[in-house]
CSV table of C-alpha atoms in Angstrom, one decimal:
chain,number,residue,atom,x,y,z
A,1,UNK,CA,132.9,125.7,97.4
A,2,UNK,CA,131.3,128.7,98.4
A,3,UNK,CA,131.4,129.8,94.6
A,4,UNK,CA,129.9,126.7,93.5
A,5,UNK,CA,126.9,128.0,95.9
A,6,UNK,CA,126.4,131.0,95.3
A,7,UNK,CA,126.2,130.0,91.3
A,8,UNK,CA,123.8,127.2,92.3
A,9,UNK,CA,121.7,129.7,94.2
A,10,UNK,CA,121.6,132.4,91.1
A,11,UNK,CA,119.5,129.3,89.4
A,12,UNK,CA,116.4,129.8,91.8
A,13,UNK,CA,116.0,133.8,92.6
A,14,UNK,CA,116.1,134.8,96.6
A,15,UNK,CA,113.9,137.0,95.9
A,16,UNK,CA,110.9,134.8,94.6
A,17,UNK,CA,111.0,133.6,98.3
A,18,UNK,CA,109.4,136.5,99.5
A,19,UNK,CA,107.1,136.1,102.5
A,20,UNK,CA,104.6,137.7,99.9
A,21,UNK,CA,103.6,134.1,99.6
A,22,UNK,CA,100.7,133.3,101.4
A,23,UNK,CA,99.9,129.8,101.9
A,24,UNK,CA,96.6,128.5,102.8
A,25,UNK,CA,96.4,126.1,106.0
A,26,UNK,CA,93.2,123.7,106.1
A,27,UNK,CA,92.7,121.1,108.8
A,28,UNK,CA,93.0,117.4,107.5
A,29,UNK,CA,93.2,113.9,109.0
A,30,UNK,CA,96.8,113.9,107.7
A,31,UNK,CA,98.2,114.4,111.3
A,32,UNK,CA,100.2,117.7,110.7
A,33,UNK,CA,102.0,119.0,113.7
A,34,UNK,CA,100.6,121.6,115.7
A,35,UNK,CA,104.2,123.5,115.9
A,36,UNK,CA,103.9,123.8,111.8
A,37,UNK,CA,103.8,127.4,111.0
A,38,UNK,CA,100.7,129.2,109.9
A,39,UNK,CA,101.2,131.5,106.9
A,40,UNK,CA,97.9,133.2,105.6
A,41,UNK,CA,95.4,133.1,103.1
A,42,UNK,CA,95.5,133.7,99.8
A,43,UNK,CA,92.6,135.2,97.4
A,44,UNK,CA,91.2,133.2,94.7
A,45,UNK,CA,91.0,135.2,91.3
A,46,UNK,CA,88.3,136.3,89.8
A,47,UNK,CA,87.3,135.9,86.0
A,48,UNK,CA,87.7,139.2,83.9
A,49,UNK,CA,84.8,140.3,82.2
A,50,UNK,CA,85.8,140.1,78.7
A,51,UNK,CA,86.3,136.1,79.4
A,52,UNK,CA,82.5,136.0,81.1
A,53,UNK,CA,81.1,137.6,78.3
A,54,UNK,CA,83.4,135.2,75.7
A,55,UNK,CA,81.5,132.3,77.7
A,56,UNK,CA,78.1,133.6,77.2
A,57,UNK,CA,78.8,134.3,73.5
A,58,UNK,CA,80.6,130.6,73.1
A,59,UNK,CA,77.1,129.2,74.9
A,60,UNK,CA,74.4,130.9,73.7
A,61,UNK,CA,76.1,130.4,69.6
A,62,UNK,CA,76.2,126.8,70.6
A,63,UNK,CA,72.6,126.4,70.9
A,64,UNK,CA,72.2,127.4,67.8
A,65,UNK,CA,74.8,125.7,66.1
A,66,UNK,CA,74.0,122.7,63.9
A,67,UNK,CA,73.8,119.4,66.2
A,68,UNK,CA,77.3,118.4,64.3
A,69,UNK,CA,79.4,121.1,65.0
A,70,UNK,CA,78.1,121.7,68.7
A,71,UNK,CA,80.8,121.1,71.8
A,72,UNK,CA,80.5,118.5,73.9
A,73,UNK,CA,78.8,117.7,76.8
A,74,UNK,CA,81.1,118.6,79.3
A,75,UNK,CA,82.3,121.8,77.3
A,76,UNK,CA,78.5,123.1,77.5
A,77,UNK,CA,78.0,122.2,81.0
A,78,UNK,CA,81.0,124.2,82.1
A,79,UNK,CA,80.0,127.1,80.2
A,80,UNK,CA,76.5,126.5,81.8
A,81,UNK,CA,78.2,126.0,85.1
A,82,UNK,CA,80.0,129.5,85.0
A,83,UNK,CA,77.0,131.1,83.7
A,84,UNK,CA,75.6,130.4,86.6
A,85,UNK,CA,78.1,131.4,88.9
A,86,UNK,CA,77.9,134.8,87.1
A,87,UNK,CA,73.8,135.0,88.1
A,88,UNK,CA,74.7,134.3,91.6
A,89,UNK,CA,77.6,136.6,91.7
A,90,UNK,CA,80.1,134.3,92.1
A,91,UNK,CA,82.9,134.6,89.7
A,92,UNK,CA,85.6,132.9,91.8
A,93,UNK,CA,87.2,130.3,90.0
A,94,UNK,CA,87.4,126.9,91.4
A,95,UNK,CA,90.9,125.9,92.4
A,96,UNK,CA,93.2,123.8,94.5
A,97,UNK,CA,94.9,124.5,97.8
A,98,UNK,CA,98.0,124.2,99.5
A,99,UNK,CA,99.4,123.4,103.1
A,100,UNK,CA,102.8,123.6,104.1
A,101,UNK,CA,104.8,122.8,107.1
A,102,UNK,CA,108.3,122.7,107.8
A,103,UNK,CA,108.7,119.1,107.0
A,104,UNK,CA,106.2,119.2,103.3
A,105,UNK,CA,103.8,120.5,101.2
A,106,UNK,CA,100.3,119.0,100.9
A,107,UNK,CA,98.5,119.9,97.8
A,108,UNK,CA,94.4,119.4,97.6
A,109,UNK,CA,91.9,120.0,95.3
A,110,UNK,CA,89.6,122.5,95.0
A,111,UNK,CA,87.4,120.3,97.4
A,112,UNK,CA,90.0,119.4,99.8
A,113,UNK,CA,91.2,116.0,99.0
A,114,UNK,CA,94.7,115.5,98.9
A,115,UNK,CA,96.5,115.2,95.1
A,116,UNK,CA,99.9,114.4,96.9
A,117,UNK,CA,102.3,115.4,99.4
A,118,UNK,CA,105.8,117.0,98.8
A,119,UNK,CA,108.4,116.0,101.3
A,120,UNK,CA,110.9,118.7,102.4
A,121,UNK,CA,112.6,116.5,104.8
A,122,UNK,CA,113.0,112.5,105.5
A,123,UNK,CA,109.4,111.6,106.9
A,124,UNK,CA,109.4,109.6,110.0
A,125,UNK,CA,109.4,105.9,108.1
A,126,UNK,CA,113.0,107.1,107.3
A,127,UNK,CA,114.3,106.6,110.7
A,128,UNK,CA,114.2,103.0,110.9
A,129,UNK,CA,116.0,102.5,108.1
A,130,UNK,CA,120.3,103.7,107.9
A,131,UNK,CA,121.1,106.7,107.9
A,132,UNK,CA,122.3,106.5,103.8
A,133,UNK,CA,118.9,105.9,103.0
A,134,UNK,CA,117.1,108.9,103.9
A,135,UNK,CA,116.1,111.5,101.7
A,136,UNK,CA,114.2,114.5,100.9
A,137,UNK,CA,113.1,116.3,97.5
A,138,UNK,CA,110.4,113.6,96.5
A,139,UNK,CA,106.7,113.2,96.4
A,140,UNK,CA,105.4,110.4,98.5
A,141,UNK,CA,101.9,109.9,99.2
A,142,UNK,CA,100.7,110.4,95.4
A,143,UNK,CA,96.7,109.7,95.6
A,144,UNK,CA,94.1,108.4,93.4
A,145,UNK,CA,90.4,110.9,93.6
A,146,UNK,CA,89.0,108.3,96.1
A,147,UNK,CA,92.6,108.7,98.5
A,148,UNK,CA,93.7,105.5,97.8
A,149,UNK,CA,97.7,106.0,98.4
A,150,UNK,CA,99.6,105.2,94.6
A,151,UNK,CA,103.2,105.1,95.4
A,152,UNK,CA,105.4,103.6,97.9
A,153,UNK,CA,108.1,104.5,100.1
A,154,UNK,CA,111.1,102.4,101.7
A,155,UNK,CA,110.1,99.4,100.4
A,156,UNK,CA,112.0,96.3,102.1
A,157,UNK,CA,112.8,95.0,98.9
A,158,UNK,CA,114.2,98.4,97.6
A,159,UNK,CA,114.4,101.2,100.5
A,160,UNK,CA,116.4,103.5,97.9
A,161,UNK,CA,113.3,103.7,95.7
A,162,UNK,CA,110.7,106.7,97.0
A,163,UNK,CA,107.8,107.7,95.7
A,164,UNK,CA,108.0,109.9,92.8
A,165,UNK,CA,111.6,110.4,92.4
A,166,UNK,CA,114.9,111.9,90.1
A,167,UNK,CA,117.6,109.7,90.5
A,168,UNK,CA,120.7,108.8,88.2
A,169,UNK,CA,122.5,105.9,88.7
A,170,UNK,CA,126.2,105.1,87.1
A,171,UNK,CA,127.3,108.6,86.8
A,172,UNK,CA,130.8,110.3,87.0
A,173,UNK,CA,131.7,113.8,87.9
A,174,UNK,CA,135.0,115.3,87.5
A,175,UNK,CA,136.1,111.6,86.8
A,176,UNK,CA,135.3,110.2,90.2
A,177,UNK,CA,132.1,107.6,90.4
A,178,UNK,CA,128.6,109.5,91.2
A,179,UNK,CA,125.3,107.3,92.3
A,180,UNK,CA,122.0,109.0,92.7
A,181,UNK,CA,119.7,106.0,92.9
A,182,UNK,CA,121.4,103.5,95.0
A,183,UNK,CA,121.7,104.9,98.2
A,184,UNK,CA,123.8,102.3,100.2
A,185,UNK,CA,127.1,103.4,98.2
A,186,UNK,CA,127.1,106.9,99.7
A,187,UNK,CA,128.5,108.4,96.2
A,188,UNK,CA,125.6,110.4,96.0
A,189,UNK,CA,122.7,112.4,97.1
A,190,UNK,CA,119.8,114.2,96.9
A,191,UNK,CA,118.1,117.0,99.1
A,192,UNK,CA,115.4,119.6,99.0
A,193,UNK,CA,116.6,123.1,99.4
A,194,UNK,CA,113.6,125.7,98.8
A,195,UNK,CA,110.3,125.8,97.3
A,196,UNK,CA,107.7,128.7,96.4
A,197,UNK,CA,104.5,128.8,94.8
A,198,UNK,CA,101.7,130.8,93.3
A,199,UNK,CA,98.4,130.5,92.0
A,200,UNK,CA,97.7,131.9,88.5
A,201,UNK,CA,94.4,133.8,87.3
A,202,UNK,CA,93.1,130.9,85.5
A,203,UNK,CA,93.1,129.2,89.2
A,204,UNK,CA,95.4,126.9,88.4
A,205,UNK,CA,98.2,126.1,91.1
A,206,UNK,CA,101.9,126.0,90.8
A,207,UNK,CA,104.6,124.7,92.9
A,208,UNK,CA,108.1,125.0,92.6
A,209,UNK,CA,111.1,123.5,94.5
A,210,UNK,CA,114.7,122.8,94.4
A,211,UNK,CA,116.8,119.8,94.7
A,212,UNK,CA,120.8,119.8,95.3
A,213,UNK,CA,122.6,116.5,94.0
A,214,UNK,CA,125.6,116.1,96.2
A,215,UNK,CA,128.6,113.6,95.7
A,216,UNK,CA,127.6,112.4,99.1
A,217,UNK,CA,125.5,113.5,102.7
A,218,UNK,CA,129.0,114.7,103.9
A,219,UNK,CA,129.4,116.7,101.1
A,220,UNK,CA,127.7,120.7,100.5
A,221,UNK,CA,128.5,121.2,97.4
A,222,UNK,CA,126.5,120.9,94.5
A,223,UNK,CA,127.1,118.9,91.4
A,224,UNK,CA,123.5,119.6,90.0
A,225,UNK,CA,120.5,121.7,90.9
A,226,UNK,CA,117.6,120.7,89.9
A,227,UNK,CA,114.1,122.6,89.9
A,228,UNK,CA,110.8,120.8,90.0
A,229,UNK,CA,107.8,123.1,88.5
A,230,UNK,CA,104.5,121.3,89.7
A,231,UNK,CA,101.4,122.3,88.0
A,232,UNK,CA,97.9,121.5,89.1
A,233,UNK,CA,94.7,122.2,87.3
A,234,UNK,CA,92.3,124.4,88.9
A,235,UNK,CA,89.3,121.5,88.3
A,236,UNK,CA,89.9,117.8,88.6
A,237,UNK,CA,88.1,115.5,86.4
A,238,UNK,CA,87.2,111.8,87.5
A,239,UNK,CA,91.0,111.9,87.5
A,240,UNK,CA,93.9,113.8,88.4
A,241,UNK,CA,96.3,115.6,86.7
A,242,UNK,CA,99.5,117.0,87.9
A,243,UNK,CA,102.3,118.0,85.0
A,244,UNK,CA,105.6,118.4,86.4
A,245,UNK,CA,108.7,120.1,84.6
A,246,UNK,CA,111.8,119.4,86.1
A,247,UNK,CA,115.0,121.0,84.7
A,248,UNK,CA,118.7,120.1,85.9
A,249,UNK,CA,121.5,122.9,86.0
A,250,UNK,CA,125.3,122.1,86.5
A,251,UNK,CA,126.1,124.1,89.5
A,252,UNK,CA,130.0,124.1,88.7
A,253,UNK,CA,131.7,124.7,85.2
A,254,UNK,CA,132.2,120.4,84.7
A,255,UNK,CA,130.2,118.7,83.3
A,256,UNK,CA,128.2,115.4,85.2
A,257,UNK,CA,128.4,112.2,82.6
A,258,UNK,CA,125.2,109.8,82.5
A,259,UNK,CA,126.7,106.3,81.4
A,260,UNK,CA,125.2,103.6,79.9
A,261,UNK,CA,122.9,101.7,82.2
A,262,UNK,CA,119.3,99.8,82.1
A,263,UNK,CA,117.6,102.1,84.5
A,264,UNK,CA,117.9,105.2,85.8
A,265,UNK,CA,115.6,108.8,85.5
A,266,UNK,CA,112.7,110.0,86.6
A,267,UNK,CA,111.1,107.2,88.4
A,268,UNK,CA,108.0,106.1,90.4
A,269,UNK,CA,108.1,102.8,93.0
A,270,UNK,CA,104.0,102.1,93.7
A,271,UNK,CA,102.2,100.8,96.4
A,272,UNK,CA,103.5,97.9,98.2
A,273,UNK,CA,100.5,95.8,97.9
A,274,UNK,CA,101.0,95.6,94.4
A,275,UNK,CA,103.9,93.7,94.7
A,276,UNK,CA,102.2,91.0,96.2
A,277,UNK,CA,101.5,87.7,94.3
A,278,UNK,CA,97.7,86.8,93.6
A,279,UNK,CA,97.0,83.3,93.6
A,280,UNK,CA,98.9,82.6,90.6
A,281,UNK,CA,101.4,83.5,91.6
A,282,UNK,CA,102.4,86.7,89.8
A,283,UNK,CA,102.4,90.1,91.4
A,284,UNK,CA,98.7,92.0,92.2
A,285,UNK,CA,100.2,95.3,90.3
A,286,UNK,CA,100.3,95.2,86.7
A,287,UNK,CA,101.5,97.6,84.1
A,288,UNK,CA,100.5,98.6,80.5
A,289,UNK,CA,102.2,100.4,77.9
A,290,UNK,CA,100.8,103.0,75.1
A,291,UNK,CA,101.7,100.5,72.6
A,292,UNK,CA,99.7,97.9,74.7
A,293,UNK,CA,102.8,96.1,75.9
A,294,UNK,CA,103.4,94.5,79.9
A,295,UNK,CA,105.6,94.0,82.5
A,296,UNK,CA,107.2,90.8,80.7
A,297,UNK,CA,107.3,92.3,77.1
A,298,UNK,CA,107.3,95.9,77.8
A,299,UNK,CA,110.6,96.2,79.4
A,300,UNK,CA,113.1,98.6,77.5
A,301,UNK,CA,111.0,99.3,75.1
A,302,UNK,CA,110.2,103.2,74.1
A,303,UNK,CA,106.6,104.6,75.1
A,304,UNK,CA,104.8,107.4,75.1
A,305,UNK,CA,103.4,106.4,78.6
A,306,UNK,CA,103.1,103.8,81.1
A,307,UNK,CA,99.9,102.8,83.6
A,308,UNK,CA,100.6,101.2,87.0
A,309,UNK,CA,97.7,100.1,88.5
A,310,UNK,CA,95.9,97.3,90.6
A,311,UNK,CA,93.8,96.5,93.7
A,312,UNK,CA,94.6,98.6,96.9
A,313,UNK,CA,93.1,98.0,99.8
A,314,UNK,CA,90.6,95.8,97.9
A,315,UNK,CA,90.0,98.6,95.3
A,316,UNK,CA,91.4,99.0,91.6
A,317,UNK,CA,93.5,102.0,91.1
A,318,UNK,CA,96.1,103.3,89.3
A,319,UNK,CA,98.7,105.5,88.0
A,320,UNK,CA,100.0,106.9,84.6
A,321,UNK,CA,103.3,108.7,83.9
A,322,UNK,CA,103.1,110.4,80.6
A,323,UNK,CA,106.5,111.2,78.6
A,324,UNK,CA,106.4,114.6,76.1
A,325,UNK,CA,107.7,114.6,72.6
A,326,UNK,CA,110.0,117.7,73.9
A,327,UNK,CA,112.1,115.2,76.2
A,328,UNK,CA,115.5,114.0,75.4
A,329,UNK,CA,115.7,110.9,73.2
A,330,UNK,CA,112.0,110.7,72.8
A,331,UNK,CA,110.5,108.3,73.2
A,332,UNK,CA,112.3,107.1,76.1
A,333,UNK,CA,113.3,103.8,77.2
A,334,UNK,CA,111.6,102.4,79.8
A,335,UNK,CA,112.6,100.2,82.8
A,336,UNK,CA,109.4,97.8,84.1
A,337,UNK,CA,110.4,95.6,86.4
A,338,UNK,CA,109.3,92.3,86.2
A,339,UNK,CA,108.3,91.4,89.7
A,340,UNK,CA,108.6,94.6,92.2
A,341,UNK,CA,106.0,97.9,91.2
A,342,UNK,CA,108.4,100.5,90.0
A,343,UNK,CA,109.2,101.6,86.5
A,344,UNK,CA,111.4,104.2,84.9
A,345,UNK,CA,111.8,106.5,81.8
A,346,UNK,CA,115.7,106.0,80.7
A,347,UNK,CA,117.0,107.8,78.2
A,348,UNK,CA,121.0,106.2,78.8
A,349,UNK,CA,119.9,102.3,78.0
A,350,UNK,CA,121.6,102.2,75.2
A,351,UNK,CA,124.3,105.6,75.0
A,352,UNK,CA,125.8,107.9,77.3
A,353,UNK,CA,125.1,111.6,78.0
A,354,UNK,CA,126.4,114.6,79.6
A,355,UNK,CA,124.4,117.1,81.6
A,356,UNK,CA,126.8,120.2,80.4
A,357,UNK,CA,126.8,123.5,82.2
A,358,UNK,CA,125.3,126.4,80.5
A,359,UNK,CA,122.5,123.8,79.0
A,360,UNK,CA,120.1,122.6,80.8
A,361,UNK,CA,118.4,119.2,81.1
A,362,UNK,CA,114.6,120.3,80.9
A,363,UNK,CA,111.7,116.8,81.2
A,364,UNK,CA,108.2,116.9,81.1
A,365,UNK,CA,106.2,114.4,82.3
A,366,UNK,CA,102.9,113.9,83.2
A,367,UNK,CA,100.8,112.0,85.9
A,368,UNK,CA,97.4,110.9,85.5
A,369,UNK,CA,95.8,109.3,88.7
A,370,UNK,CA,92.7,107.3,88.7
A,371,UNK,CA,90.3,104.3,90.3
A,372,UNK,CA,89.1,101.8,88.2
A,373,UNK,CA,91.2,100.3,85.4
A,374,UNK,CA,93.2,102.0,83.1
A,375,UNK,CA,91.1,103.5,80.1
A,376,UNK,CA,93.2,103.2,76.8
A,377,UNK,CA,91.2,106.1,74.9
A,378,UNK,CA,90.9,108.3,77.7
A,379,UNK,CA,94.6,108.5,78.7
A,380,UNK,CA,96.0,108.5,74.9
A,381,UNK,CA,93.2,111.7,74.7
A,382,UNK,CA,95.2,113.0,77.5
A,383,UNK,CA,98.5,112.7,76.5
A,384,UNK,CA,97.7,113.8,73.8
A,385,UNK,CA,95.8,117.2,74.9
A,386,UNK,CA,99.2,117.9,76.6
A,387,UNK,CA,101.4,117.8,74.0
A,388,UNK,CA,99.2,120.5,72.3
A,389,UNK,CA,99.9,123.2,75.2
């Protein structure tokens, strides 16, 4: 056992959890404790010179560029934006910040709304519920830019489903029975174990934690680490964007099988007032595929992403989960459930898989929250912009 650890823990470096890390703390109306520990704060980056005077060049040829060729709106008002900075002497880039505690992480934009909330450990809805349901290692509250709350957590119906969550479901490991999604048979489970993050030059800010997957809460070691690499722009658009990377490790020399099963993957369960029926009679949520397909004629079919969305708190809103070209079995299948607001990518619907050690299962997926209704040409234009990187 203590092997198995000490091979799990070579996975995410000691050493990059350095108390070089400074985290910044900003006062909220998200009721942190006042025992949480105050780290301090770090510097935002400046821009180099050589990409100043780039911008200047990139502006001032545009101007005089034929009207056909010129960048668009929003690519000249950005340059005009830093220019401007530069004549007031600011050159610090815009970008988002961070507050941590001992029981999550709260990311914000570079104006100080929240983008979503990392939970270390179970949050407090977790004790009235049994014990076999709690969980850490997920993100629950994901918000839209007005801080209208996108994703659910302990749902009556489904109290195993949280947030934005990694969960397999008919597994085996060393030939016993494993179960990652369906809490209530205790032959599985999932915890947070560390985290670390950094912001880069361009101002851009990236989180990273670690998951262990356990053959139950009794049990310490590891069947699977897995690392979640969060990346958040430094400048929000009228929507948010957070791309997260998450890679899965064996953390003993078996491999863990992935049978064939109709859901089970990287998964979101939305906000419970979308599961509420209208007065029709079907649920206030509604889902959309890339290819234009819904909840009723969408279901296992293979997308390239998937918009959740509908009225909270009396205001349209909405999430999409984008899947990249690089993922296994691309496209995925997807799981849309046909009443309750939760939907999964699922790459066993129709074969098994194994997770082998030595090979690592690396996904890529990105979120895209937003108010409003979904915008077909504006989220195809940004799945497809992150392909491209």
């Amino acid at each position: 056992m203590a092997s198995a650890r000490a091979e799990a823990s070579s996975v995410f470096e000691a050493t990059s959890l350095s108390s070089s890390n400074k985290v910044r703390i900003r006062s909220s109306s998200l009721g942190q404790k006042s025992h949480a520990k105050e780290k301090t704060v770090a510097t935002k980056p400046k821009l180099p010179k050589t990409i100043l005077l780039l911008i200047s060049f990139i502006y001032f040829k545009n101007l005089n560029s034929p009207k056909l060729i010129r960048m668009k709106t929003p690519t000249i008002l950005l340059c005009k934006s830093l220019l401007l900075s530069v004549l007031n002497g600011n050159t610090k880039l815009p970008q988002p910040s961070i507050q941590e505690t001992d029981d999550s992480i709260i990311i914000f934009t570079e104006e100080g709304k929240p983008i979503l909330e990392y939970l270390k450990k179970p949050s407090k809805e977790a004790e009235k519920h049994p014990p076999h349901y709690t969980r850490s290692g997920y993100i629950h509250p994901l918000y839209s830019p007005s801080g209208k709350i996108l994703t659910g957590d302990y749902a009556a119906d489904h109290p195993h489903q949280h947030g934005i969550f990694f969960a397999w479901t008919k597994s085996s490991f060393r030939g016993k029975p494993t179960e990652f999604w369906n809490q209530r048979k205790e032959l599985g489970d999932i915890r947070y174990l560390r985290s670390k993050w950094n912001l880069e030059e361009s101002g851009a800010l990236i989180l990273e934690c670690e998951q262990s997957f356990t053959s139950g809460k009794e049990s310490d070691e590891p069947i699977i680490i897995e690392n979640w690499r969060i990346e958040i722009p430094a400048k929000q658009k009228d929507y948010y964007l957070v791309d997260l990377i998450s890679t899965q490790t064996c953390a003993t020399n078996d491999p863990l099988v992935i049978q064939k099963y109709h859901y089970g993957g990287m998964a979101i369960r939305g906000n419970g007032q979308w599961g509420k029926k209208g007065k029709d009679g079907t649920p206030l949520g509604n889902m959309i595929t890339s290819e234009g397909n819904n909840r009723e004629n969408g279901n296992h079919s293979r997308p390239r992403w998937v918009s959740m969305h509908g009225p909270v708190d009396g205001r349209q809103c909405g999430v999409v989960v984008m899947n990249h070209p690089d993922n296994f079995r691309f496209p995925q299948w997807v799981r849309l459930h046909p009443k309750m607001p939760y939907f999964v990518f699922a790459p066993m619907v129709e074969e098994p898989f194994m997770i082998k050690p030595g090979k690592p299962y690396v996904s890529k997926f990105r979120y895209l929250t937003y108010d409003g209704t979904p915008d077909h040409e504006e989220i195809e234009g940004s799945w497809k912009e992150w392909i491209k990187n």
